[in-house]
Short mmCIF file of C-alpha atoms in Angstrom, two decimals:
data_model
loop_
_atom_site.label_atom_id
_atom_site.label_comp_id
_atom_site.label_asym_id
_atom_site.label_seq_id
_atom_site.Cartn_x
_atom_site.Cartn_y
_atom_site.Cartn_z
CA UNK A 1 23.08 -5.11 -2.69
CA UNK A 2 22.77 -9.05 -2.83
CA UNK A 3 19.43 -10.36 -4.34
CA UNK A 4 17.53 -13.18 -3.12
CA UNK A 5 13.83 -14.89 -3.83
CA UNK A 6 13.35 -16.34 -0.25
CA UNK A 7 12.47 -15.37 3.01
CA UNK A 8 15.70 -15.57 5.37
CA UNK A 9 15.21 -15.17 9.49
CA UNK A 10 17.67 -14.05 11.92
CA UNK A 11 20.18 -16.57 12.81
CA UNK A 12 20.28 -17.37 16.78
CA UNK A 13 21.85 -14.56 19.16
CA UNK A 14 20.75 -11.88 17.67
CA UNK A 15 21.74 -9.48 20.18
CA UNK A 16 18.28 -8.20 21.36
CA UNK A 17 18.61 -6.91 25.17
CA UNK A 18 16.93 -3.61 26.44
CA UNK A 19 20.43 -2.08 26.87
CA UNK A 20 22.03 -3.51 24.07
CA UNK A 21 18.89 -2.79 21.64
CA UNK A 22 19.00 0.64 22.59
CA UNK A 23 22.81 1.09 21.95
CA UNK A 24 22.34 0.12 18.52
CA UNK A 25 19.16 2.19 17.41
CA UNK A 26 21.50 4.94 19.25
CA UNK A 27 24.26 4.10 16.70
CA UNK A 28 22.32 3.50 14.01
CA UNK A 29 20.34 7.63 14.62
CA UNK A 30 24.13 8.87 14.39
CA UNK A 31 25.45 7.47 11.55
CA UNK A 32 24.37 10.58 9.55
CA UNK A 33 25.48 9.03 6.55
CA UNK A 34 26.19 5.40 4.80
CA UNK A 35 28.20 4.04 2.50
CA UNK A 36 25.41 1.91 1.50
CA UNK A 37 23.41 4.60 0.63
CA UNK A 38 25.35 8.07 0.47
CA UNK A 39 22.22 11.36 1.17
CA UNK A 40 23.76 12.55 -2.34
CA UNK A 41 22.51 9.37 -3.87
CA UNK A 42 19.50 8.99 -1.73
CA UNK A 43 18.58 12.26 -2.86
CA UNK A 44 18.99 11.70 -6.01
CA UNK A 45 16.90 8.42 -6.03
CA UNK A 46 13.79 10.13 -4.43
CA UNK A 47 13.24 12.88 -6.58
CA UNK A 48 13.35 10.29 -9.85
CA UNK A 49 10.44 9.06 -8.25
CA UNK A 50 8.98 12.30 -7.54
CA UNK A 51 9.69 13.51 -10.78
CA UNK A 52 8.47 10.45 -12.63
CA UNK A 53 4.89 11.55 -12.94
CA UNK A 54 3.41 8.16 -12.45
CA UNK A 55 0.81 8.92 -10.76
CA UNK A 56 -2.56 11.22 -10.88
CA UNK A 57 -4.48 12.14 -8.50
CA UNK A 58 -8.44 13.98 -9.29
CA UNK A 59 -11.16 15.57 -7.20
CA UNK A 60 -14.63 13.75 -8.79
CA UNK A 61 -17.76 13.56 -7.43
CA UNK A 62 -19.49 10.92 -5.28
CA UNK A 63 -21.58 9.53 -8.04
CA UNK A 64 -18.47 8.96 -9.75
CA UNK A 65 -16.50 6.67 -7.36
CA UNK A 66 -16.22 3.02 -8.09
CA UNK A 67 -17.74 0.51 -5.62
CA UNK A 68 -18.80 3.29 -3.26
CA UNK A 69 -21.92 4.27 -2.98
CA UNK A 70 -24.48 5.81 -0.28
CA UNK A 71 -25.61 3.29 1.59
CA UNK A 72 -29.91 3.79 1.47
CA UNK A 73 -30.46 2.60 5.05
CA UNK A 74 -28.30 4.96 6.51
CA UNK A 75 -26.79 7.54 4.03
CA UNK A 76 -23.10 5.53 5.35
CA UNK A 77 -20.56 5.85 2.54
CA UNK A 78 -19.72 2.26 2.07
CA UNK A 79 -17.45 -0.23 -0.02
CA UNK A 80 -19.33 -2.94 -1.94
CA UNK A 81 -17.14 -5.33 -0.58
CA UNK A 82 -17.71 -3.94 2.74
CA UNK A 83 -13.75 -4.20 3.58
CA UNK A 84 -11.42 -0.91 3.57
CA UNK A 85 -13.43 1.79 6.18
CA UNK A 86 -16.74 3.64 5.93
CA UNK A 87 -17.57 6.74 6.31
CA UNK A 88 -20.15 6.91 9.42
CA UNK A 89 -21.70 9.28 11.84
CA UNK A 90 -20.75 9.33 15.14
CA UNK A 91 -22.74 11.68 18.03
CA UNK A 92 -20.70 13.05 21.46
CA UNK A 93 -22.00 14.14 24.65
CA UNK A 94 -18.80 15.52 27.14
CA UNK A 95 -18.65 18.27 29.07
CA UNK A 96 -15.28 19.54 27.81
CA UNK A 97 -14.65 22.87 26.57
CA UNK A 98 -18.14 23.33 27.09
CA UNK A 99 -18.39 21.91 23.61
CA UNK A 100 -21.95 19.70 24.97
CA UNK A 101 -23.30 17.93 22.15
CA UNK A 102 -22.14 17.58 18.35
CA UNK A 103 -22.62 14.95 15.64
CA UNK A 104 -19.90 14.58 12.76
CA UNK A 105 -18.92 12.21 10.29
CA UNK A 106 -15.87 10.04 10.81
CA UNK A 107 -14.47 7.05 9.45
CA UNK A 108 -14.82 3.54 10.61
CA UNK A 109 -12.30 1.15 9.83
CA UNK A 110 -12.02 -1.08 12.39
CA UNK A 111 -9.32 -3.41 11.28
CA UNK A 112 -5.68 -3.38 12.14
CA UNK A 113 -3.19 -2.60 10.10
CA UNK A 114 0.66 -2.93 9.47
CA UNK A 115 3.03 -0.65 9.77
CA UNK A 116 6.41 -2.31 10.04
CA UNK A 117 10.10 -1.60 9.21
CA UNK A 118 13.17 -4.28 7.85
CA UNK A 119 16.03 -3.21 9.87
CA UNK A 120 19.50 -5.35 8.77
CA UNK A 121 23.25 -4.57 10.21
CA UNK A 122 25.53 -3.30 7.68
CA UNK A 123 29.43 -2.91 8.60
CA UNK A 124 27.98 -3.19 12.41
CA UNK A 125 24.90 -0.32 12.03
CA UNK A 126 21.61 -0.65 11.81
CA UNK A 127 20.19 0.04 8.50
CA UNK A 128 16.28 0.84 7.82
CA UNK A 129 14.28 -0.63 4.54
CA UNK A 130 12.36 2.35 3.43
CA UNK A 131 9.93 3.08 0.49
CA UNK A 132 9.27 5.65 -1.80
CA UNK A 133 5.31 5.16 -1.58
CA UNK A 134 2.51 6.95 -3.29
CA UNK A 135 -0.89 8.04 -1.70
CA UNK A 136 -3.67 9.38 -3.08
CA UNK A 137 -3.88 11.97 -0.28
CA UNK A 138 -0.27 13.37 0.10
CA UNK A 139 1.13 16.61 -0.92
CA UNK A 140 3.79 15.87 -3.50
CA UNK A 141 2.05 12.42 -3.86
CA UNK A 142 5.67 10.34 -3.05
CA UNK A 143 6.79 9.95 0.84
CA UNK A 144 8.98 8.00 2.64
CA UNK A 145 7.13 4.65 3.57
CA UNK A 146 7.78 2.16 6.25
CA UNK A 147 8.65 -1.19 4.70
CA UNK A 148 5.02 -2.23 4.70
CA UNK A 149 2.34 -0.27 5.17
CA UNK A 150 -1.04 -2.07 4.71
CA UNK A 151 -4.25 -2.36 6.17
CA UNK A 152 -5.94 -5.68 6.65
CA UNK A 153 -8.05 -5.15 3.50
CA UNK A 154 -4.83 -4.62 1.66
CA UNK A 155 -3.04 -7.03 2.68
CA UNK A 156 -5.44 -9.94 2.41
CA UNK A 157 -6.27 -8.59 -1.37
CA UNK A 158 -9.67 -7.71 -0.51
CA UNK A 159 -8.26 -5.04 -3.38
CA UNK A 160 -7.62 -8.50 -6.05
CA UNK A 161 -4.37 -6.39 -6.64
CA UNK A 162 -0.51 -7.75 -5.88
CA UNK A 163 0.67 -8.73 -2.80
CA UNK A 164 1.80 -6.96 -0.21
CA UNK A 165 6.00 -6.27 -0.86
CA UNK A 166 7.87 -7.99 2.00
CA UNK A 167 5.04 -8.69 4.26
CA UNK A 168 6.15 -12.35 5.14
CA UNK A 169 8.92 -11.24 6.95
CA UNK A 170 6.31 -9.44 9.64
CA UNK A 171 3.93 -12.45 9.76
CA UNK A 172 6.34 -15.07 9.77
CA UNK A 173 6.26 -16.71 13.16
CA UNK A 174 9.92 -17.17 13.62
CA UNK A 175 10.43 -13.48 13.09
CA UNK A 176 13.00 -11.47 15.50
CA UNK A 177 10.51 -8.38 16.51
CA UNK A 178 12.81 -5.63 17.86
CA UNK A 179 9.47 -3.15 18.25
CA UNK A 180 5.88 -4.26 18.68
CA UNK A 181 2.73 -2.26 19.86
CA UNK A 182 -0.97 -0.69 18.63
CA UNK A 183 -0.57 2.42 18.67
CA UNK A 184 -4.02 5.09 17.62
CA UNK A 185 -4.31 7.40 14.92
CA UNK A 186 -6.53 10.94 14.69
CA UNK A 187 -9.03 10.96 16.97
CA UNK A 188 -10.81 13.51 15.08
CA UNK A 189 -11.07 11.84 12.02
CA UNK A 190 -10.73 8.12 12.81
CA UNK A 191 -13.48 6.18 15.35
CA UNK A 192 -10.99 3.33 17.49
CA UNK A 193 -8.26 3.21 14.70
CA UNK A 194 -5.45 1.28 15.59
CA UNK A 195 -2.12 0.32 13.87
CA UNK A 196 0.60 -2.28 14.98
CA UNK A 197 4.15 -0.67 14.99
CA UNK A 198 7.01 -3.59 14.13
CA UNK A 199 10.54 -3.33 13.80
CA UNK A 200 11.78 -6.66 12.36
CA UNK A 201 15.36 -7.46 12.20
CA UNK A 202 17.28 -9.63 9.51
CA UNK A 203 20.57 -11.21 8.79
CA UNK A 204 20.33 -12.57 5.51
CA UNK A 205 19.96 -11.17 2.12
CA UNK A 206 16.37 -9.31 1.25
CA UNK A 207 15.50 -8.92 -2.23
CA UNK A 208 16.44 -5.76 -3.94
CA UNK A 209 13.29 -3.64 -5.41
CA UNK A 210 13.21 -0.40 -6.91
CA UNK A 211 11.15 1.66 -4.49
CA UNK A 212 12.82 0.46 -1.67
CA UNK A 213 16.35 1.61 -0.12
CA UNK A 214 18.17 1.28 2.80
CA UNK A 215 18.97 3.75 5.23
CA UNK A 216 20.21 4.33 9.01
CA UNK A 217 18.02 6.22 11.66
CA UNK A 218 19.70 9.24 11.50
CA UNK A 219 19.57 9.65 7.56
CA UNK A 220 15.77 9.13 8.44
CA UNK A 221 16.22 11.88 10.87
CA UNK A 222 17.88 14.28 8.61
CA UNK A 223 14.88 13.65 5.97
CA UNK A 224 12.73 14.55 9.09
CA UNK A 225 13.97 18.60 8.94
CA UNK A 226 12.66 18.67 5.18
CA UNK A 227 8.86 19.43 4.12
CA UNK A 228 6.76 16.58 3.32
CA UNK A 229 9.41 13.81 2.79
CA UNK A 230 8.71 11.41 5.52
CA UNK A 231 5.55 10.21 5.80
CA UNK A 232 3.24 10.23 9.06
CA UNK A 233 3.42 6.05 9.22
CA UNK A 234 7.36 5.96 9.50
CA UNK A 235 7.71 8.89 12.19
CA UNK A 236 5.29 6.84 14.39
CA UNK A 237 7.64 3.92 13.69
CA UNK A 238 10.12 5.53 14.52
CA UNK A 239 8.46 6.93 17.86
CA UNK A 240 8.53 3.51 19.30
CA UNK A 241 12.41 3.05 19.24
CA UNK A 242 14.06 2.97 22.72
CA UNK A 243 16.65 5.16 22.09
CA UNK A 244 19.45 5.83 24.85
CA UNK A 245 21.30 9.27 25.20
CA UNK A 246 24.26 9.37 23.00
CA UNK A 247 27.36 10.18 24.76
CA UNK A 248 28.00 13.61 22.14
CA UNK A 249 24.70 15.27 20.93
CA UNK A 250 26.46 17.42 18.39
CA UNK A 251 25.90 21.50 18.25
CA UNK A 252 21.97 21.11 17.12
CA UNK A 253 21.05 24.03 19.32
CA UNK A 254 23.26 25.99 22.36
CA UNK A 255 24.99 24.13 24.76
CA UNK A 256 22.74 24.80 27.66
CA UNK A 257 19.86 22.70 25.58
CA UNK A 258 21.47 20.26 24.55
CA UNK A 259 22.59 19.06 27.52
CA UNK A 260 19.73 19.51 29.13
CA UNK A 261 18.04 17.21 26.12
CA UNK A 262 20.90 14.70 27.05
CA UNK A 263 19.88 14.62 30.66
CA UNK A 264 15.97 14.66 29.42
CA UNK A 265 16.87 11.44 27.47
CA UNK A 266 19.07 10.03 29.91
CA UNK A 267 16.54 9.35 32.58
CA UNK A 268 18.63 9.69 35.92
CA UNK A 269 16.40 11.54 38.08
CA UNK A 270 15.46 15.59 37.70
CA UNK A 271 11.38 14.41 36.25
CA UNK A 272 8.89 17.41 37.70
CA UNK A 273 6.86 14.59 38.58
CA UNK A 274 7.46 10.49 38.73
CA UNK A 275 6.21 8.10 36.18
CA UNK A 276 3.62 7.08 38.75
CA UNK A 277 2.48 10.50 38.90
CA UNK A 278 1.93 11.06 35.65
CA UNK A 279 -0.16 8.02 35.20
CA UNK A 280 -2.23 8.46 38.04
CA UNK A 281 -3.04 11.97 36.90
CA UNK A 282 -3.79 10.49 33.06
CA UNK A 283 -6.04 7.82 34.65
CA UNK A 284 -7.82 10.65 36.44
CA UNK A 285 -8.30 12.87 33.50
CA UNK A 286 -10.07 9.71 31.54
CA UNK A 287 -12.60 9.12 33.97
CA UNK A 288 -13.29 12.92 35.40
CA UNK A 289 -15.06 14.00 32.15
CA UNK A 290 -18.30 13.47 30.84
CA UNK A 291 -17.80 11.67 27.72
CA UNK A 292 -20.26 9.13 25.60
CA UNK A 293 -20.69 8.55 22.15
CA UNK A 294 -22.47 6.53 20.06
CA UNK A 295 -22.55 5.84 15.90
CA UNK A 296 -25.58 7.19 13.98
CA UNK A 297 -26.56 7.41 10.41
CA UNK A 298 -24.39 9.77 8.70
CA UNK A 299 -28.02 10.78 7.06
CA UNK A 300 -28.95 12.22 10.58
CA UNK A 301 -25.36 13.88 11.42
CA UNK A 302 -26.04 17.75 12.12
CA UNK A 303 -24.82 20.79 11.47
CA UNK A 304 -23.00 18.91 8.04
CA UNK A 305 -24.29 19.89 4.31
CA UNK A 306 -23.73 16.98 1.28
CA UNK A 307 -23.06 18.77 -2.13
CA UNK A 308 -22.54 16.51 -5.50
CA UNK A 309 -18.97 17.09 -4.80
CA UNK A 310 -18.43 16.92 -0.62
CA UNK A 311 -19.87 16.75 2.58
CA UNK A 312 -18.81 19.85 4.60
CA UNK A 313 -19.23 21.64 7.84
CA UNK A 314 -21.93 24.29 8.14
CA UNK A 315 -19.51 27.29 9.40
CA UNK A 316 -16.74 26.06 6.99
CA UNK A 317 -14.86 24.43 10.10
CA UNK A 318 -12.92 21.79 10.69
CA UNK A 319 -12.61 19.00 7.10
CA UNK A 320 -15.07 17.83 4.39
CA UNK A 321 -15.02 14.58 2.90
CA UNK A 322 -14.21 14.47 -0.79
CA UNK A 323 -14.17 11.92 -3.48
CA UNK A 324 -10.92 11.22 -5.96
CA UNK A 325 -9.98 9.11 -8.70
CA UNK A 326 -6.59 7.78 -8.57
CA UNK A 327 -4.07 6.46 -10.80
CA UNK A 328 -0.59 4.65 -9.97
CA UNK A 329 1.31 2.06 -11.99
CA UNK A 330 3.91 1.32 -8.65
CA UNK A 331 0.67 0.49 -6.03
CA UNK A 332 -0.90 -3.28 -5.65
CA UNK A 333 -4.10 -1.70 -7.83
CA UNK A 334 -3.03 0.68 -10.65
CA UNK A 335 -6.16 2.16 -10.29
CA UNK A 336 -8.84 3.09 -8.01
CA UNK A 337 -11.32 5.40 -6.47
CA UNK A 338 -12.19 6.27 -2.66
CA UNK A 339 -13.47 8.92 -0.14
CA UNK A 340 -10.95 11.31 1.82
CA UNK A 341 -10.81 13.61 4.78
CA UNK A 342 -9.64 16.86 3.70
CA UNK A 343 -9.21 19.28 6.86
CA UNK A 344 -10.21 22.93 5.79
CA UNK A 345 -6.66 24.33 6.70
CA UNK A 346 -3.20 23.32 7.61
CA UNK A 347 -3.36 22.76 11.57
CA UNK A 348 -0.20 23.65 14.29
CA UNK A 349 1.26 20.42 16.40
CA UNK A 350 3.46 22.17 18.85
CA UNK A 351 5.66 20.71 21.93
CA UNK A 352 6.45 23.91 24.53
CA UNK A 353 9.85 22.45 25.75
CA UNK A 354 11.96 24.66 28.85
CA UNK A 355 14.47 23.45 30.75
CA UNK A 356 13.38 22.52 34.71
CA UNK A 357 16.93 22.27 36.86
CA UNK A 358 19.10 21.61 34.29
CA UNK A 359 16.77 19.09 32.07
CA UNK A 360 14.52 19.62 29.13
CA UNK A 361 10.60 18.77 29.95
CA UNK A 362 8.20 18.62 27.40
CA UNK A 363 4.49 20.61 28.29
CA UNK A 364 1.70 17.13 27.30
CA UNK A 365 -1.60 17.80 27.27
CA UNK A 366 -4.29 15.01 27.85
CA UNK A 367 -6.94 15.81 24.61
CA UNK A 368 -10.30 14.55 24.53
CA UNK A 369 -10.97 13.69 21.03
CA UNK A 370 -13.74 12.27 19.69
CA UNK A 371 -12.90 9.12 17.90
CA UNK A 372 -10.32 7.39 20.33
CA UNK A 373 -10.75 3.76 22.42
CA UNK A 374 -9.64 5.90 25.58
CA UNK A 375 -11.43 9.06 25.67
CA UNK A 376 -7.71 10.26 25.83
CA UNK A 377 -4.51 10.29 25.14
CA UNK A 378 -1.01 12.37 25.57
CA UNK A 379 -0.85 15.04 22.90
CA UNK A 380 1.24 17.73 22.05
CA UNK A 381 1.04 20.79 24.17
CA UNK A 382 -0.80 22.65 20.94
CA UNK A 383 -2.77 20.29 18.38
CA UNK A 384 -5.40 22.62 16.29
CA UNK A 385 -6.62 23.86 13.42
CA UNK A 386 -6.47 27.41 14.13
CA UNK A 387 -9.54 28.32 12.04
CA UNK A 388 -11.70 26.56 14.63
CA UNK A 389 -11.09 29.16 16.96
CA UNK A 390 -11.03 32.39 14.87
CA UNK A 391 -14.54 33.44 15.80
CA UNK A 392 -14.08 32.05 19.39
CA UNK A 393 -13.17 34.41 22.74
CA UNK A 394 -9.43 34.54 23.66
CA UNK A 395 -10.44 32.00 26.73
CA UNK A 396 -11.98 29.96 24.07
CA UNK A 397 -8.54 29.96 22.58
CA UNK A 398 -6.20 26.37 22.47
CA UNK A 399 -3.65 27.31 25.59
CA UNK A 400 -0.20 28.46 24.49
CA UNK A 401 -1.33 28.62 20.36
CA UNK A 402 0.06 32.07 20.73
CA UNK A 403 2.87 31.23 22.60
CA UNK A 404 4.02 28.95 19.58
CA UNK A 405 2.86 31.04 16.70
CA UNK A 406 4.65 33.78 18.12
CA UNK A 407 7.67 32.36 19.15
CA UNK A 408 11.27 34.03 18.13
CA UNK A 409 13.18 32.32 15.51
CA UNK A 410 16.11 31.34 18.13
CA UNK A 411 13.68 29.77 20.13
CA UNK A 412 12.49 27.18 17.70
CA UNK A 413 14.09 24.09 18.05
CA UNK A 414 12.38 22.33 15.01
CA UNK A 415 9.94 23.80 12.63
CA UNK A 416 8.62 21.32 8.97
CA UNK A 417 5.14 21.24 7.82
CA UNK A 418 4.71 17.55 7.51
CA UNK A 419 1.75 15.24 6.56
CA UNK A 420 -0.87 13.22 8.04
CA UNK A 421 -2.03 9.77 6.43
CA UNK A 422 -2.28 9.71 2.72
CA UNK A 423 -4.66 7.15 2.63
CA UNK A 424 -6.99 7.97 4.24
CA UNK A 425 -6.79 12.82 3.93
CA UNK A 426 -6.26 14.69 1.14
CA UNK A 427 -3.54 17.66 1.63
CA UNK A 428 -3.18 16.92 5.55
CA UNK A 429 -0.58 18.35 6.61
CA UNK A 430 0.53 20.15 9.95
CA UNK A 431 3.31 22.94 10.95
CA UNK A 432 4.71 20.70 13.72
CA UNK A 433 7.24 22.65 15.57
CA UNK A 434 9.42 22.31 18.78
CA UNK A 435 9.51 25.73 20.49
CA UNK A 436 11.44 26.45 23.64
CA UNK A 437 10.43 28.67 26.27
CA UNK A 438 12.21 30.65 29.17
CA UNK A 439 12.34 30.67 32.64
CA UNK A 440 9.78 33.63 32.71
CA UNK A 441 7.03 30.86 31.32
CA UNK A 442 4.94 29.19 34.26
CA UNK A 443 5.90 26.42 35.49
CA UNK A 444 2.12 25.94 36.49
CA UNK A 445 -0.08 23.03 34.25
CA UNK A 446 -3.28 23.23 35.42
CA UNK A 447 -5.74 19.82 35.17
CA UNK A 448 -4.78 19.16 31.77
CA UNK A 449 -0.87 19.48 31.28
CA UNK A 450 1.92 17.68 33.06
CA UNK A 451 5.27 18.44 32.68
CA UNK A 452 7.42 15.08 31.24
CA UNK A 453 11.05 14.11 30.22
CA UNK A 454 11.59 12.77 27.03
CA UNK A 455 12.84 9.47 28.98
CA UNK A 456 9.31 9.46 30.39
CA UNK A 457 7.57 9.77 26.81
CA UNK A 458 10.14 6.95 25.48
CA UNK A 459 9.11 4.60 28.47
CA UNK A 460 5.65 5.63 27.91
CA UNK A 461 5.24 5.41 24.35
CA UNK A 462 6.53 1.36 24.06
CA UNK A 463 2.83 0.72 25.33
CA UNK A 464 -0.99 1.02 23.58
CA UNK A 465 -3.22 4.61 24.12
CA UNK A 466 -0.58 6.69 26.05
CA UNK A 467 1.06 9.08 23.29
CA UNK A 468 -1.53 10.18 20.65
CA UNK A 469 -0.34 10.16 16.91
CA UNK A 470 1.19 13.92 16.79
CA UNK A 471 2.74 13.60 19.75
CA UNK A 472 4.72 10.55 18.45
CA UNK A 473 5.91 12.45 15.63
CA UNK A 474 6.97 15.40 17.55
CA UNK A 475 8.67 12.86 19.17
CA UNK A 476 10.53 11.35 16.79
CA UNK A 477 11.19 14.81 15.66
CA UNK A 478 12.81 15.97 19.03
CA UNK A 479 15.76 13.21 18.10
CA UNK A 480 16.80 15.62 15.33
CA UNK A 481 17.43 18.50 17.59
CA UNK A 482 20.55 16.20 18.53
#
């Protein structure tokens, strides 16, 4: 790979059409394998920097952090330079689920950040920058990164740490943007977060670093399959990509589905209901619900205990927010300390796919949750942390969670536990699986499910608030079932 110290744009004619775009993410997802990058040596690459024990992660207590502290006003968990996020109370008033009334704490960061991907042509295919990034927060501590991945404190060096690795070429104004939108994160955990999704394209030479490697889409998508390697940040990414349907989807699962998926992400005709539809009847469910909220002290949040150590649910539900010391030679700051969301179990993400006439439809369900700009947004058909719902009636239950759990192993299209946003949770992870159902499952949604294509979601998901953060991973992890 050819090194260079300067910033090189796109030359003119870039070919960057709809149709055309989509034919080459399409090429680049199956080119399975590169000569730029063979999996062998890929492999290889990642686990030296799994195995290179650079970094440590411990649990402390509050009074330990650096430049946090307890804000005496409000009992807000704050950074002295009041950058990064906070951690904040928020109060809810909705009549869904008959939930009523709660309080909780949440995290406020109400910047923007990056998350963008270097995508270059090599022999004709698309080819992907990725990095081998350290959080504080995820399992196995090293995940596959977007090219940058930064939030505006970052970025700026609110942190007084080192730049930012290739962020000129998504903030240079000449740039050729293949992908751009905001797209949310957790609901439950974040109040209003937002993140811009860019795919940048360049034709000249891009310095060579040693956490950073190139690979196509469907290496990417092979890396999807495994536990824990690709990070949350990249699979939203890689959401946003306006795929077409490949002429041959390979032997991923029996014939029947997947040409059914090929006519699901062709987009000819055979929807359950029209694009129209479905946006009429999301509009609807935003504005039929009760739903306020408003920020409060996290000193008056109830039904929430603070130890030395964490802040935690009364009835052992849902997260607590924990404290950790972190070190890591390879980050812009070798070391630091900062708060973390650390949900009390691993949860279930779960599309219910079954084929309607001949093409696959995915089961969406509009979720309220608590922290989003929209009240809310397309999620998976199951999103939970089962836990929540142990001591709860069966009608008190998450519709279809048994459905999923119980599913038959040749009905399981995709299965990985993978993680949420190191950053920001400790240990987050989810069992995110694909399960497809048979013609003996109702075809009935009730007010909060609609029936969609995976054209639909693709169309849907190149705009702000429509596809919530799990769903766009279970997205990009339907491509794999190619």
């Amino acid at each position: 790979m050819s090194v260079s110290t300067s910033l090189e744009l796109p030359a003119a004619g870039v070919p960057t059409g709809p149709s055309v775009l989509s034919r080459r993410f399409t090429d680049s997802a199956a080119a399975t394998d590169s000569p730029v990058l063979p999996n062998a040596a890929f492999d290889t690459w990642f686990t030296e920097h799994r195995r290179a024990n650079r970094f440590t992660v411990d649990r402390i207590a509050f009074g330990d952090l650096a430049d946090w502290s307890f804000r005496e006003s409000d009992g807000n968990l704050v950074h002295a330079s009041g950058g990064f996020f906070s951690v904040v109370g928020l109060e809810v008033n909705t009549d869904w689920q008959a939930r009523g009334s709660w309080s909780q704490p949440i995290l406020d960061q109400p910047e923007i950040g990056v998350l963008g991907i270097l995508v270059k042509e090599f022999d004709g295919v698309l080819h992907c920058l990725m990095q081998a990034k350290m959080e504080p927060g995820n399992p196995d501590t090293v995940q596959l990164s977007p090219t940058v991945q930064a939030t505006r404190s970052n970025y700026t060096g609110v942190h007084g740490g080192r730049r930012t690795t290739f962020l000129e070429y998504f903030t240079d104004p000449g740039r050729t943007t293949l992908v751009d939108s905001l797209q949310s994160e957790q609901g439950a955990w974040f109040l209003h977060k937002r993140n811009r999704n860019m795919i940048v394209e360049v034709t000249g030479e891009v310095p060579a670093h040693e956490n950073f490697r190139w690979l196509t889409i469907g290496q990417i998508h092979r890396l999807l399959t495994n536990d824990n390697v690709v990070n949350m940040d990249t699979r939203s990414v890689l959401a946003c990509i306006p795929f077409r349907a490949p002429d041959g989807l390979g032997s991923a699962g029996p014939s029947e589905y997947t040409e059914a998926l090929r006519r699901s992400l062709a987009g000819r005709g055979g929807e359950r209901h029209g694009t129209g539809q479905i946006l009429g009847w999301l509009t609807e469910a935003k504005s039929r619900r009760e739903f306020s909220r408003r920020r409060l002290p996290l000193s008056e949040v109830h039904g929430w205990h603070r130890s030395e150590t964490e802040i935690s649910h009364a009835e052992g539900k849902h997260f607590t927010v924990v404290a950790v010391d972190v070190r890591a030679r390879t980050r812009e700051v070798s070391a630091w300390s900062q708060p973390l969301i650390a949900p009390v179990e691993r949860g279930v993400a779960a599309f219910v796919v079954r084929r309607i006439e001949g093409v696959l439809h995915v089961l969406m369900h509009a979720k309220v949750e608590a922290g989003l700009l929209d009240t809310c947004e397309l999620a998976p058909t199951v999103q939970c942390l089962p836990v929540n719902y142990a001591d709860l009636p069966p009608d008190r239950r998450p519709l279809h969670l048994d459905t999923v759990l119980e599913a038959p192993a040749e009905a399981v299209r995709f299965d990985a536990v993978l993680s949420e946003e190191g950053g920001r949770f400790y240990h987050a992870d989810n069992r995110y699986m694909i399960v497809e159902v048979g013609e003996d499952f109702p075809l009935e949604e009730g007010p909060d499910h609609r029936w969609m294509t995976a054209h639909q979601l693709m169309e849907l998901v190149q705009h702000s608030r429509y596809l919530n953060v799990q769903a766009r991973s279970l997205l990009a992890s339907l491509r794999t079932t190619w």
